[in-house]
């Protein structure tokens, strides 16, 4: 467990004892992350804000009955997801009756981009296209995995599925990604790798180290 | 790490993408494994290509736009606190009026004015705790400070990239400093985080540690990361700054180093952050000083000799009453508590 997680757990325990400042800190620490996660399910910003509002009000009201979660982030993601789904279902009921979770979309967006070079853009285009075709829950698992770096146990907890199902779901998603990528025949893609090969100890994802790496994409066909 | 280099040598692209420790390393969540993967690449150069492909897929995926909704942060927070406030008086539901938008823009205007004002006046912010109170504070850079009872933390209202992060502490605090230095060979001012204590400065590059500055003595326990301690008013090099590694515990009287030792379980010094009172092999004096400093008790001892009595082992309790009962039964003395006064006598 990182010291980062430790301190968030300390905040969580302090908040549970009724400390308003700790509660405020939790809100500010997770506000951006929760908005970003919520935005993948809906573009209705008001709805996301309502869900975050409900989530935090409930958190404070029920603070005496809260257990020790897998992690603070896990607890908040899971609760936000439940609240959002309930709201989205009530909304959609005005049009059609849908009980199926798959009917709730999940979409990552690449609208306003950090500057990528031509090859990176091509690889990104491909990834975009592949992801777009995947079922919503497969897209969500890729997000929780590659964006948030969560473990299978954590993902299973958030999505309320069995750990084995989480493995299977991600496997299916990755298979589709790999198949589509193998169709690409660009000779070389130059990727500006971010923190990977630098010796940095930072976990900030907005930072950049400049390491130029050559990646022959054509060879992906061998593994498909 | 359970996997060996040999196991990873058999990995295909999809195996890497499914591997927990690989993914965590690529997204920068686990810098401790840098050495592991670099060694792997040296030992198995043939696998470099597939490893980098897997890494690039994750990187490109992560290069997506994020929605932060920053402009509504305060408005949503106001709604939350308003609802909670109303709930405590009645159970009526909050209905959103457009007036919130007006209120938000007024609030924004006031906030801007305040920020401008504080920049112009170099305003500082001070958080104080009463006896027996523990507060959690989030600093402008998202670092977290837990402030123990009867303590004071001061910092500038506005932090910017050109200036180092600085706080002043009286009493006891636990710091979890946000690490923002990326390139260790090129440190910007804002990457530095300095804690000013009683005559000494603690320089940090992202870490967690406990500082206690009471009775003209300052002690520092480092839980993780690396810090450098120097004397206020002189540069670290000139005063021969002391570099601490995790587990180190030092005690100063003003600018004089009294002792330096290694703690077996450094996390024990921060147990107060979860409202636990803990000691290791304390004397009765250690316990009483703690009760005076953090809870505001006054102590009356029949015979000063009694203060030298020692309890062997670890104590961990959740209330003062529990602590006093334990001390009196273990040491065979009489401890009475009346209001904020503790009276210690022989049996």
PDB file of C-alpha atoms in Angstrom, chain B residues 7-284:
ATOM      1  CA  UNK B   7       8.295 -16.119 -16.341  1.00  0.00           C
ATOM      2  CA  UNK B   8       8.103 -12.745 -18.037  1.00  0.00           C
ATOM      3  CA  UNK B   9      10.389 -13.914 -20.842  1.00  0.00           C
ATOM      4  CA  UNK B  10       7.553 -16.193 -22.003  1.00  0.00           C
ATOM      5  CA  UNK B  11       5.055 -13.329 -22.108  1.00  0.00           C
ATOM      6  CA  UNK B  12       3.143 -12.338 -25.215  1.00  0.00           C
ATOM      7  CA  UNK B  13       1.668  -8.907 -25.799  1.00  0.00           C
ATOM      8  CA  UNK B  14      -1.703  -9.766 -24.282  1.00  0.00           C
ATOM      9  CA  UNK B  15      -0.025 -11.345 -21.239  1.00  0.00           C
ATOM     10  CA  UNK B  16       1.763  -8.091 -20.482  1.00  0.00           C
ATOM     11  CA  UNK B  17      -1.481  -6.146 -20.836  1.00  0.00           C
ATOM     12  CA  UNK B  18      -3.126  -8.469 -18.338  1.00  0.00           C
ATOM     13  CA  UNK B  19      -0.314  -8.417 -15.797  1.00  0.00           C
ATOM     14  CA  UNK B  20      -0.998  -6.358 -12.661  1.00  0.00           C
ATOM     15  CA  UNK B  21       2.539  -5.312 -11.840  1.00  0.00           C
ATOM     16  CA  UNK B  22       3.374  -4.480 -15.445  1.00  0.00           C
ATOM     17  CA  UNK B  23       0.330  -2.228 -15.835  1.00  0.00           C
ATOM     18  CA  UNK B  24       0.976  -0.512 -12.523  1.00  0.00           C
ATOM     19  CA  UNK B  25       4.554   0.170 -13.518  1.00  0.00           C
ATOM     20  CA  UNK B  26       3.629   1.590 -16.945  1.00  0.00           C
ATOM     21  CA  UNK B  27       1.080   3.988 -15.524  1.00  0.00           C
ATOM     22  CA  UNK B  28       3.636   5.188 -12.981  1.00  0.00           C
ATOM     23  CA  UNK B  29       1.872   3.859  -9.901  1.00  0.00           C
ATOM     24  CA  UNK B  30       4.755   1.690  -8.819  1.00  0.00           C
ATOM     25  CA  UNK B  31       8.140   3.324  -9.231  1.00  0.00           C
ATOM     26  CA  UNK B  32       9.789   0.747  -6.974  1.00  0.00           C
ATOM     27  CA  UNK B  33       9.675  -1.758  -9.818  1.00  0.00           C
ATOM     28  CA  UNK B  34      11.746   0.426 -12.197  1.00  0.00           C
ATOM     29  CA  UNK B  35      14.857  -1.553 -11.375  1.00  0.00           C
ATOM     30  CA  UNK B  36      13.078  -4.861 -11.886  1.00  0.00           C
ATOM     31  CA  UNK B  37      11.966  -4.020 -15.422  1.00  0.00           C
ATOM     32  CA  UNK B  38      15.226  -2.434 -16.398  1.00  0.00           C
ATOM     33  CA  UNK B  39      17.076  -5.553 -15.294  1.00  0.00           C
ATOM     34  CA  UNK B  40      14.586  -7.667 -17.194  1.00  0.00           C
ATOM     35  CA  UNK B  41      15.319  -5.755 -20.408  1.00  0.00           C
ATOM     36  CA  UNK B  42      19.058  -6.202 -19.918  1.00  0.00           C
ATOM     37  CA  UNK B  43      18.689  -9.943 -19.332  1.00  0.00           C
ATOM     38  CA  UNK B  44      16.150 -10.560 -22.085  1.00  0.00           C
ATOM     39  CA  UNK B  45      16.831  -8.005 -24.838  1.00  0.00           C
ATOM     40  CA  UNK B  46      14.728 -10.030 -27.290  1.00  0.00           C
ATOM     41  CA  UNK B  47      11.628  -9.258 -25.267  1.00  0.00           C
ATOM     42  CA  UNK B  48      12.122  -5.519 -25.388  1.00  0.00           C
ATOM     43  CA  UNK B  49      10.012  -5.093 -28.511  1.00  0.00           C
ATOM     44  CA  UNK B  50       6.888  -6.761 -27.178  1.00  0.00           C
ATOM     45  CA  UNK B  51       7.231  -5.066 -23.798  1.00  0.00           C
ATOM     46  CA  UNK B  52       7.429  -1.659 -25.422  1.00  0.00           C
ATOM     47  CA  UNK B  53       4.461  -2.406 -27.642  1.00  0.00           C
ATOM     48  CA  UNK B  54       2.374  -3.297 -24.638  1.00  0.00           C
ATOM     49  CA  UNK B  55       3.535  -0.159 -22.851  1.00  0.00           C
ATOM     50  CA  UNK B  56       2.735   2.054 -25.850  1.00  0.00           C
ATOM     51  CA  UNK B  57      -0.805   0.704 -26.150  1.00  0.00           C
ATOM     52  CA  UNK B  58      -1.461   1.620 -22.534  1.00  0.00           C
ATOM     53  CA  UNK B  59       0.198   5.021 -22.936  1.00  0.00           C
ATOM     54  CA  UNK B  60      -1.750   5.921 -26.040  1.00  0.00           C
ATOM     55  CA  UNK B  61      -4.962   4.802 -24.407  1.00  0.00           C
ATOM     56  CA  UNK B  62      -4.268   6.959 -21.384  1.00  0.00           C
ATOM     57  CA  UNK B  63      -3.623   9.978 -23.537  1.00  0.00           C
ATOM     58  CA  UNK B  64      -7.365  10.694 -23.564  1.00  0.00           C
ATOM     59  CA  UNK B  65      -9.153  13.861 -22.600  1.00  0.00           C
ATOM     60  CA  UNK B  66     -10.329  14.113 -19.057  1.00  0.00           C
ATOM     61  CA  UNK B  67     -13.409  15.860 -17.779  1.00  0.00           C
ATOM     62  CA  UNK B  68     -12.768  17.581 -14.472  1.00  0.00           C
ATOM     63  CA  UNK B  69     -15.754  19.942 -14.205  1.00  0.00           C
ATOM     64  CA  UNK B  70     -13.474  22.230 -12.212  1.00  0.00           C
ATOM     65  CA  UNK B  71     -15.712  25.275 -12.672  1.00  0.00           C
ATOM     66  CA  UNK B  72     -18.544  23.683 -10.711  1.00  0.00           C
ATOM     67  CA  UNK B  73     -16.421  22.331  -7.847  1.00  0.00           C
ATOM     68  CA  UNK B  74     -17.494  24.990  -5.348  1.00  0.00           C
ATOM     69  CA  UNK B  75     -21.108  25.077  -6.463  1.00  0.00           C
ATOM     70  CA  UNK B  76     -21.537  21.317  -6.006  1.00  0.00           C
ATOM     71  CA  UNK B  77     -19.833  21.540  -2.627  1.00  0.00           C
ATOM     72  CA  UNK B  78     -22.204  24.304  -1.530  1.00  0.00           C
ATOM     73  CA  UNK B  79     -25.186  22.172  -2.512  1.00  0.00           C
ATOM     74  CA  UNK B  80     -23.818  19.230  -0.542  1.00  0.00           C
ATOM     75  CA  UNK B  81     -23.234  21.225   2.620  1.00  0.00           C
ATOM     76  CA  UNK B  82     -26.591  22.966   2.227  1.00  0.00           C
ATOM     77  CA  UNK B  83     -28.391  19.611   1.991  1.00  0.00           C
ATOM     78  CA  UNK B  84     -26.558  18.207   4.998  1.00  0.00           C
ATOM     79  CA  UNK B  85     -27.278  21.352   6.957  1.00  0.00           C
ATOM     80  CA  UNK B  86     -30.966  21.208   6.108  1.00  0.00           C
ATOM     81  CA  UNK B  87     -31.170  17.500   6.893  1.00  0.00           C
ATOM     82  CA  UNK B  88     -30.023  18.126  10.410  1.00  0.00           C
ATOM     83  CA  UNK B  89     -33.006  20.434  10.964  1.00  0.00           C
ATOM     84  CA  UNK B  90     -35.673  18.910   8.721  1.00  0.00           C
ATOM     85  CA  UNK B  91     -35.995  16.149   6.156  1.00  0.00           C
ATOM     86  CA  UNK B  92     -37.075  18.342   3.247  1.00  0.00           C
ATOM     87  CA  UNK B  93     -35.481  17.859  -0.116  1.00  0.00           C
ATOM     88  CA  UNK B  94     -33.333  20.533  -1.667  1.00  0.00           C
ATOM     89  CA  UNK B  95     -34.695  22.002  -4.839  1.00  0.00           C
ATOM     90  CA  UNK B  96     -32.217  23.667  -7.133  1.00  0.00           C
ATOM     91  CA  UNK B  97     -32.936  27.269  -7.953  1.00  0.00           C
ATOM     92  CA  UNK B  98     -31.201  29.286 -10.603  1.00  0.00           C
ATOM     93  CA  UNK B  99     -30.208  31.490  -7.689  1.00  0.00           C
ATOM     94  CA  UNK B 100     -27.348  29.075  -7.140  1.00  0.00           C
ATOM     95  CA  UNK B 101     -25.823  30.316 -10.347  1.00  0.00           C
ATOM     96  CA  UNK B 102     -26.099  33.890  -9.144  1.00  0.00           C
ATOM     97  CA  UNK B 103     -24.708  32.859  -5.782  1.00  0.00           C
ATOM     98  CA  UNK B 104     -21.907  30.955  -7.480  1.00  0.00           C
ATOM     99  CA  UNK B 105     -20.875  33.899  -9.580  1.00  0.00           C
ATOM    100  CA  UNK B 106     -20.964  36.201  -6.577  1.00  0.00           C
ATOM    101  CA  UNK B 107     -18.933  33.631  -4.649  1.00  0.00           C
ATOM    102  CA  UNK B 108     -16.498  33.372  -7.548  1.00  0.00           C
ATOM    103  CA  UNK B 109     -16.134  37.146  -7.613  1.00  0.00           C
ATOM    104  CA  UNK B 110     -15.505  37.238  -3.878  1.00  0.00           C
ATOM    105  CA  UNK B 111     -13.048  34.337  -4.181  1.00  0.00           C
ATOM    106  CA  UNK B 112     -11.124  36.093  -6.955  1.00  0.00           C
ATOM    107  CA  UNK B 113     -11.007  39.285  -4.943  1.00  0.00           C
ATOM    108  CA  UNK B 114      -9.793  37.385  -1.909  1.00  0.00           C
ATOM    109  CA  UNK B 115      -7.103  35.580  -3.882  1.00  0.00           C
ATOM    110  CA  UNK B 116      -5.939  38.836  -5.428  1.00  0.00           C
ATOM    111  CA  UNK B 117      -5.994  40.447  -1.996  1.00  0.00           C
ATOM    112  CA  UNK B 118      -3.990  37.663  -0.419  1.00  0.00           C
ATOM    113  CA  UNK B 119      -1.430  37.745  -3.219  1.00  0.00           C
ATOM    114  CA  UNK B 120      -1.049  41.488  -2.801  1.00  0.00           C
ATOM    115  CA  UNK B 121      -0.877  41.319   0.965  1.00  0.00           C
ATOM    116  CA  UNK B 122       1.034  38.028   1.103  1.00  0.00           C
ATOM    117  CA  UNK B 123      -1.688  36.687   3.379  1.00  0.00           C
ATOM    118  CA  UNK B 124      -1.115  33.657   5.498  1.00  0.00           C
ATOM    119  CA  UNK B 125      -3.452  31.039   6.789  1.00  0.00           C
ATOM    120  CA  UNK B 126      -3.198  29.627  10.292  1.00  0.00           C
ATOM    121  CA  UNK B 127      -4.924  26.520  11.565  1.00  0.00           C
ATOM    122  CA  UNK B 128      -5.000  25.950  15.327  1.00  0.00           C
ATOM    123  CA  UNK B 129      -6.208  22.971  17.282  1.00  0.00           C
ATOM    124  CA  UNK B 130      -7.611  22.972  20.802  1.00  0.00           C
ATOM    125  CA  UNK B 131      -6.425  20.522  23.434  1.00  0.00           C
ATOM    126  CA  UNK B 132      -7.483  16.988  22.535  1.00  0.00           C
ATOM    127  CA  UNK B 133      -8.453  17.937  18.983  1.00  0.00           C
ATOM    128  CA  UNK B 134      -6.991  16.406  15.808  1.00  0.00           C
ATOM    129  CA  UNK B 135      -7.509  18.155  12.483  1.00  0.00           C
ATOM    130  CA  UNK B 136      -6.870  17.083   8.895  1.00  0.00           C
ATOM    131  CA  UNK B 137      -5.697  19.865   6.598  1.00  0.00           C
ATOM    132  CA  UNK B 138      -5.307  19.714   2.847  1.00  0.00           C
ATOM    133  CA  UNK B 139      -2.678  22.180   1.661  1.00  0.00           C
ATOM    134  CA  UNK B 140      -3.006  24.075  -1.665  1.00  0.00           C
ATOM    135  CA  UNK B 141      -0.787  21.434  -3.355  1.00  0.00           C
ATOM    136  CA  UNK B 142      -3.009  18.595  -2.023  1.00  0.00           C
ATOM    137  CA  UNK B 143      -0.454  17.520   0.554  1.00  0.00           C
ATOM    138  CA  UNK B 144      -2.128  16.332   3.730  1.00  0.00           C
ATOM    139  CA  UNK B 145      -1.282  17.425   7.245  1.00  0.00           C
ATOM    140  CA  UNK B 146      -2.744  15.883  10.385  1.00  0.00           C
ATOM    141  CA  UNK B 147      -2.449  18.381  13.221  1.00  0.00           C
ATOM    142  CA  UNK B 148      -2.379  17.051  16.771  1.00  0.00           C
ATOM    143  CA  UNK B 149      -4.008  18.827  19.746  1.00  0.00           C
ATOM    144  CA  UNK B 150      -2.714  22.216  20.955  1.00  0.00           C
ATOM    145  CA  UNK B 151      -0.779  22.783  17.737  1.00  0.00           C
ATOM    146  CA  UNK B 152      -0.567  25.413  15.048  1.00  0.00           C
ATOM    147  CA  UNK B 153       0.178  25.272  11.334  1.00  0.00           C
ATOM    148  CA  UNK B 154       0.774  28.383   9.235  1.00  0.00           C
ATOM    149  CA  UNK B 155       1.118  28.621   5.473  1.00  0.00           C
ATOM    150  CA  UNK B 156       0.736  31.197   2.725  1.00  0.00           C
ATOM    151  CA  UNK B 157      -2.697  31.410   1.140  1.00  0.00           C
ATOM    152  CA  UNK B 158      -1.456  31.241  -2.416  1.00  0.00           C
ATOM    153  CA  UNK B 159       1.120  28.786  -3.671  1.00  0.00           C
ATOM    154  CA  UNK B 160       2.592  29.169  -7.111  1.00  0.00           C
ATOM    155  CA  UNK B 161       5.082  27.352  -9.279  1.00  0.00           C
ATOM    156  CA  UNK B 162       7.889  29.855  -8.803  1.00  0.00           C
ATOM    157  CA  UNK B 163       8.066  29.603  -5.049  1.00  0.00           C
ATOM    158  CA  UNK B 164       8.940  26.757  -2.760  1.00  0.00           C
ATOM    159  CA  UNK B 165       6.173  25.310  -0.626  1.00  0.00           C
ATOM    160  CA  UNK B 166       6.598  26.401   2.991  1.00  0.00           C
ATOM    161  CA  UNK B 167       4.787  25.770   6.254  1.00  0.00           C
ATOM    162  CA  UNK B 168       5.488  26.728   9.855  1.00  0.00           C
ATOM    163  CA  UNK B 169       4.676  24.351  12.680  1.00  0.00           C
ATOM    164  CA  UNK B 170       4.233  24.671  16.429  1.00  0.00           C
ATOM    165  CA  UNK B 171       3.279  21.494  18.270  1.00  0.00           C
ATOM    166  CA  UNK B 172       2.945  18.154  16.542  1.00  0.00           C
ATOM    167  CA  UNK B 173       1.978  17.263  13.001  1.00  0.00           C
ATOM    168  CA  UNK B 174       2.072  14.357  10.598  1.00  0.00           C
ATOM    169  CA  UNK B 175       2.893  15.268   6.982  1.00  0.00           C
ATOM    170  CA  UNK B 176       2.075  13.389   3.817  1.00  0.00           C
ATOM    171  CA  UNK B 177       3.726  15.565   1.206  1.00  0.00           C
ATOM    172  CA  UNK B 178       2.691  15.433  -2.425  1.00  0.00           C
ATOM    173  CA  UNK B 179       5.627  14.562  -4.603  1.00  0.00           C
ATOM    174  CA  UNK B 180       5.910  16.833  -7.617  1.00  0.00           C
ATOM    175  CA  UNK B 181       9.557  16.557  -8.541  1.00  0.00           C
ATOM    176  CA  UNK B 182       9.931  14.618 -11.758  1.00  0.00           C
ATOM    177  CA  UNK B 183      13.520  15.005 -12.803  1.00  0.00           C
ATOM    178  CA  UNK B 184      15.901  14.687  -9.870  1.00  0.00           C
ATOM    179  CA  UNK B 185      18.660  16.475 -11.747  1.00  0.00           C
ATOM    180  CA  UNK B 186      16.498  19.527 -12.328  1.00  0.00           C
ATOM    181  CA  UNK B 187      14.628  20.635  -9.226  1.00  0.00           C
ATOM    182  CA  UNK B 188      12.310  23.618  -9.527  1.00  0.00           C
ATOM    183  CA  UNK B 189      11.529  25.839  -6.518  1.00  0.00           C
ATOM    184  CA  UNK B 190       7.945  24.543  -6.265  1.00  0.00           C
ATOM    185  CA  UNK B 191       9.268  21.002  -5.954  1.00  0.00           C
ATOM    186  CA  UNK B 192      10.740  21.887  -2.580  1.00  0.00           C
ATOM    187  CA  UNK B 193       8.611  21.592   0.500  1.00  0.00           C
ATOM    188  CA  UNK B 194       9.995  23.091   3.671  1.00  0.00           C
ATOM    189  CA  UNK B 195       8.724  22.706   7.207  1.00  0.00           C
ATOM    190  CA  UNK B 196       9.993  25.393   9.586  1.00  0.00           C
ATOM    191  CA  UNK B 197      10.157  24.305  13.203  1.00  0.00           C
ATOM    192  CA  UNK B 198      11.824  25.616  16.310  1.00  0.00           C
ATOM    193  CA  UNK B 199      15.126  26.830  14.826  1.00  0.00           C
ATOM    194  CA  UNK B 200      15.336  24.070  12.257  1.00  0.00           C
ATOM    195  CA  UNK B 201      14.144  23.562   8.706  1.00  0.00           C
ATOM    196  CA  UNK B 202      13.091  20.269   7.221  1.00  0.00           C
ATOM    197  CA  UNK B 203      13.413  19.978   3.483  1.00  0.00           C
ATOM    198  CA  UNK B 204      11.291  17.431   1.725  1.00  0.00           C
ATOM    199  CA  UNK B 205      10.857  16.042  -1.755  1.00  0.00           C
ATOM    200  CA  UNK B 206       7.642  14.087  -1.140  1.00  0.00           C
ATOM    201  CA  UNK B 207       7.363  11.833   1.859  1.00  0.00           C
ATOM    202  CA  UNK B 208       5.528  11.177   5.098  1.00  0.00           C
ATOM    203  CA  UNK B 209       6.882  12.044   8.512  1.00  0.00           C
ATOM    204  CA  UNK B 210       5.975  13.197  11.969  1.00  0.00           C
ATOM    205  CA  UNK B 211       7.275  16.414  13.547  1.00  0.00           C
ATOM    206  CA  UNK B 212       6.898  17.305  17.188  1.00  0.00           C
ATOM    207  CA  UNK B 213       8.082  20.693  18.361  1.00  0.00           C
ATOM    208  CA  UNK B 214       7.304  21.160  22.046  1.00  0.00           C
ATOM    209  CA  UNK B 215       9.090  22.309  25.234  1.00  0.00           C
ATOM    210  CA  UNK B 216      11.936  23.721  23.122  1.00  0.00           C
ATOM    211  CA  UNK B 217      12.617  20.270  21.790  1.00  0.00           C
ATOM    212  CA  UNK B 218      11.870  19.139  18.268  1.00  0.00           C
ATOM    213  CA  UNK B 219      11.714  15.523  17.254  1.00  0.00           C
ATOM    214  CA  UNK B 220      11.248  14.165  13.784  1.00  0.00           C
ATOM    215  CA  UNK B 221      10.373  10.649  12.715  1.00  0.00           C
ATOM    216  CA  UNK B 222      10.574   9.730   9.043  1.00  0.00           C
ATOM    217  CA  UNK B 223       8.091   7.110   7.831  1.00  0.00           C
ATOM    218  CA  UNK B 224       8.881   7.067   4.123  1.00  0.00           C
ATOM    219  CA  UNK B 225      10.851   9.023   1.546  1.00  0.00           C
ATOM    220  CA  UNK B 226      13.800  11.260   2.285  1.00  0.00           C
ATOM    221  CA  UNK B 227      14.196  14.555   4.131  1.00  0.00           C
ATOM    222  CA  UNK B 228      17.024  16.863   5.031  1.00  0.00           C
ATOM    223  CA  UNK B 229      17.176  18.752   8.309  1.00  0.00           C
ATOM    224  CA  UNK B 230      19.139  21.980   8.594  1.00  0.00           C
ATOM    225  CA  UNK B 231      19.281  24.940  10.944  1.00  0.00           C
ATOM    226  CA  UNK B 232      17.184  27.996  10.166  1.00  0.00           C
ATOM    227  CA  UNK B 233      19.188  30.849   8.748  1.00  0.00           C
ATOM    228  CA  UNK B 234      21.983  28.790   7.260  1.00  0.00           C
ATOM    229  CA  UNK B 235      22.096  26.822   4.055  1.00  0.00           C
ATOM    230  CA  UNK B 236      21.943  23.050   4.280  1.00  0.00           C
ATOM    231  CA  UNK B 237      25.497  22.634   3.050  1.00  0.00           C
ATOM    232  CA  UNK B 238      26.974  25.214   5.401  1.00  0.00           C
ATOM    233  CA  UNK B 239      25.353  23.741   8.485  1.00  0.00           C
ATOM    234  CA  UNK B 240      25.977  20.164   7.365  1.00  0.00           C
ATOM    235  CA  UNK B 241      22.318  19.259   6.943  1.00  0.00           C
ATOM    236  CA  UNK B 242      21.348  15.855   8.240  1.00  0.00           C
ATOM    237  CA  UNK B 243      19.746  13.514   5.728  1.00  0.00           C
ATOM    238  CA  UNK B 244      17.201  11.098   7.186  1.00  0.00           C
ATOM    239  CA  UNK B 245      16.128   7.770   5.732  1.00  0.00           C
ATOM    240  CA  UNK B 246      12.912   5.897   6.629  1.00  0.00           C
ATOM    241  CA  UNK B 247      12.771   4.815  10.254  1.00  0.00           C
ATOM    242  CA  UNK B 248      15.168   7.538  11.449  1.00  0.00           C
ATOM    243  CA  UNK B 249      14.183   9.390  14.590  1.00  0.00           C
ATOM    244  CA  UNK B 250      16.065  12.519  15.676  1.00  0.00           C
ATOM    245  CA  UNK B 251      15.694  14.906  18.567  1.00  0.00           C
ATOM    246  CA  UNK B 252      16.894  18.514  18.675  1.00  0.00           C
ATOM    247  CA  UNK B 253      17.010  21.123  21.415  1.00  0.00           C
ATOM    248  CA  UNK B 254      16.900  24.317  19.373  1.00  0.00           C
ATOM    249  CA  UNK B 255      19.810  23.901  16.983  1.00  0.00           C
ATOM    250  CA  UNK B 256      21.566  21.150  18.877  1.00  0.00           C
ATOM    251  CA  UNK B 257      21.221  17.513  17.884  1.00  0.00           C
ATOM    252  CA  UNK B 258      20.459  15.526  21.055  1.00  0.00           C
ATOM    253  CA  UNK B 259      19.972  12.030  19.707  1.00  0.00           C
ATOM    254  CA  UNK B 260      19.512   9.997  16.576  1.00  0.00           C
ATOM    255  CA  UNK B 261      18.172   6.474  16.495  1.00  0.00           C
ATOM    256  CA  UNK B 262      16.415   3.975  14.287  1.00  0.00           C
ATOM    257  CA  UNK B 263      12.808   3.104  15.091  1.00  0.00           C
ATOM    258  CA  UNK B 264      11.758  -0.507  14.663  1.00  0.00           C
ATOM    259  CA  UNK B 265       8.194   0.472  13.815  1.00  0.00           C
ATOM    260  CA  UNK B 266       8.208   4.138  12.756  1.00  0.00           C
ATOM    261  CA  UNK B 267       4.472   4.081  11.996  1.00  0.00           C
ATOM    262  CA  UNK B 268       3.873   3.922  15.750  1.00  0.00           C
ATOM    263  CA  UNK B 269       4.765   7.606  16.162  1.00  0.00           C
ATOM    264  CA  UNK B 270       1.807   8.612  14.001  1.00  0.00           C
ATOM    265  CA  UNK B 271      -0.838   6.552  15.778  1.00  0.00           C
ATOM    266  CA  UNK B 272      -2.286   9.749  17.247  1.00  0.00           C
ATOM    267  CA  UNK B 273      -3.594  10.571  13.757  1.00  0.00           C
ATOM    268  CA  UNK B 274      -6.222   7.874  14.249  1.00  0.00           C
ATOM    269  CA  UNK B 275      -7.011   9.219  17.727  1.00  0.00           C
ATOM    270  CA  UNK B 276      -5.027   6.566  19.483  1.00  0.00           C
ATOM    271  CA  UNK B 277      -2.681   7.333  22.369  1.00  0.00           C
ATOM    272  CA  UNK B 278       0.426   5.209  22.058  1.00  0.00           C
ATOM    273  CA  UNK B 279       3.781   4.929  23.808  1.00  0.00           C
ATOM    274  CA  UNK B 280       6.795   2.664  23.686  1.00  0.00           C
ATOM    275  CA  UNK B 281       8.567   2.037  27.026  1.00  0.00           C
ATOM    276  CA  UNK B 282       7.399   5.392  28.432  1.00  0.00           C
ATOM    277  CA  UNK B 283       8.236   6.911  31.793  1.00  0.00           C
ATOM    278  CA  UNK B 284       5.375   8.395  33.791  1.00  0.00           C
TER     279      UNK B 284
END
